[in-house]
Coordinates of C-alpha atoms in Angstrom, one line a residue:
R116 CA 0.0 0.1 0.0
T117 CA 0.9 3.6 -0.6
F118 CA 1.8 6.1 1.9
G119 CA 1.4 9.9 2.6
F120 CA 0.7 12.6 5.0
M121 CA -2.6 13.8 6.1
K122 CA -1.7 17.6 5.6
D123 CA -1.3 16.8 1.9
V124 CA -4.7 15.1 1.5
S125 CA -6.7 18.3 0.4
A126 CA -4.1 19.7 -2.2
L127 CA -3.8 16.2 -3.7
W128 CA -7.6 15.7 -3.9
S129 CA -8.0 19.3 -5.5
A130 CA -5.4 18.6 -8.0
G131 CA -7.5 15.3 -8.9
K132 CA -4.8 13.1 -7.6
A133 CA -5.0 10.2 -4.8
L134 CA -9.0 9.9 -5.5
G135 CA -8.9 6.5 -4.4
A136 CA -6.8 6.7 -1.3
G137 CA -8.2 6.0 2.2
F138 CA -7.2 4.3 5.5
E139 CA -7.8 0.9 3.8
N140 CA -5.1 1.2 1.2
T141 CA -2.8 3.8 2.4
V142 CA -0.5 4.3 5.3
V143 CA -1.7 7.8 6.3
M144 CA 0.7 9.7 8.6
S145 CA 0.8 13.0 10.8
E146 CA 4.0 14.7 11.4
S147 CA 4.7 12.3 14.3
R148 CA 3.0 9.2 13.9
V149 CA 1.0 6.8 11.8
L150 CA -2.7 7.7 11.9
N151 CA -4.0 4.0 10.7
A152 CA -5.8 2.4 13.8
E153 CA -3.9 -0.9 13.1
G154 CA -0.6 0.9 12.4
L155 CA 2.1 -0.6 10.0
R156 CA 1.6 -4.2 8.9
F157 CA 5.6 -4.7 9.2
P158 CA 7.9 -2.7 11.1
D159 CA 9.8 -2.1 8.0
E160 CA 6.8 -1.4 5.7
F161 CA 8.1 1.8 4.2
V162 CA 11.5 0.1 3.3
R163 CA 9.5 -2.7 1.8
H164 CA 7.3 -0.4 -0.2
K165 CA 10.5 1.5 -1.7
A166 CA 12.3 -1.6 -2.4
L167 CA 9.3 -3.0 -4.2
D168 CA 8.8 0.3 -6.2
A169 CA 12.6 0.0 -7.2
V170 CA 12.1 -3.4 -8.6
G171 CA 9.3 -2.5 -10.6
D172 CA 10.9 0.7 -11.9
L173 CA 14.0 -1.1 -12.9
A174 CA 11.7 -3.8 -14.6
L175 CA 11.0 -1.0 -17.2
S176 CA 14.3 -1.6 -18.9
G177 CA 12.8 -4.4 -21.0
A178 CA 15.4 -6.8 -19.9
P179 CA 16.6 -8.4 -16.8
L180 CA 19.3 -6.6 -15.2
L181 CA 22.5 -8.0 -13.8
G182 CA 24.1 -5.5 -11.4
L183 CA 24.1 -3.7 -8.1
Y184 CA 21.6 -0.8 -7.5
R185 CA 21.8 1.4 -4.2
S186 CA 19.5 4.2 -3.4
M187 CA 19.2 6.6 -0.5
R188 CA 15.8 8.1 -0.1
G189 CA 15.0 6.9 -3.6
G190 CA 11.7 7.4 -5.4
H191 CA 10.1 6.7 -8.8
K192 CA 11.5 9.8 -10.2
L193 CA 15.0 8.9 -9.1
N194 CA 14.6 5.6 -10.4
H195 CA 13.5 6.8 -13.6
A196 CA 16.5 9.3 -14.0
V197 CA 19.1 6.3 -13.3
L198 CA 17.5 4.1 -15.8
T199 CA 17.5 6.7 -18.2
A200 CA 21.0 7.7 -17.9
L201 CA 22.0 4.2 -18.0
M202 CA 20.0 3.3 -21.3
S203 CA 21.2 6.5 -22.9
D204 CA 24.9 5.5 -22.6
P205 CA 25.6 2.4 -24.4
S206 CA 29.0 2.2 -23.1
A207 CA 27.6 1.9 -19.6
W208 CA 25.9 -1.4 -20.2
T209 CA 26.2 -4.6 -22.3
M210 CA 23.6 -7.3 -23.2
V211 CA 24.8 -10.8 -22.3
E212 CA 23.5 -14.3 -22.7
A213 CA 23.3 -16.5 -19.6
E214 CA 22.7 -20.1 -18.9
P215 CA 19.0 -20.6 -17.8
A216 CA 18.8 -21.0 -13.9
R217 CA 18.6 -24.4 -12.9
R218 CA 16.1 -25.1 -10.1
I219 CA 13.4 -27.3 -8.7
R220 CA 10.1 -26.2 -9.6
G221 CA 7.6 -26.0 -6.6
H222 CA 4.2 -24.9 -6.0
A223 CA 4.7 -21.2 -5.8
D224 CA 6.1 -21.4 -9.5
V225 CA 2.4 -22.0 -10.9
A226 CA 1.6 -18.3 -11.0
T227 CA 5.2 -17.1 -11.9
G228 CA 5.4 -18.0 -15.6
L229 CA 6.5 -14.6 -16.6
V230 CA 10.3 -14.7 -17.2
A231 CA 10.8 -11.2 -18.7
P232 CA 8.7 -8.1 -18.7
A233 CA 6.5 -7.9 -21.8
Y234 CA 7.0 -4.0 -21.7
G235 CA 9.7 -1.4 -21.9
P236 CA 12.0 0.4 -24.4
D237 CA 13.7 -1.3 -27.1
V238 CA 17.3 -1.7 -26.1
S239 CA 18.8 -3.6 -28.8

């Protein structure tokens, strides 16, 4: 779920943004605490959200990435800028062929048939 400050709600709604946001799908914060009655689902919920955002944003490269990505206080805008800068400099990356990973298939693999994103820029 996303997160935001209660003080920003009026401005966001006036701008036509976050219209579906509510306590059910958003961690709502004041300046000093989480306002949701149930609190956070995990002690590190904010970090989990940011990490998943980065994974999703980097998946827009159009191919699996082999590399190291570190971010401090990152967000969608920074992730996009990093990916744009990387892809705009062909000397900064190389397409490689890799052996398919060998693993034992289990019950969790049933819903994970997608091996590569079906979207993204052409980087060939």
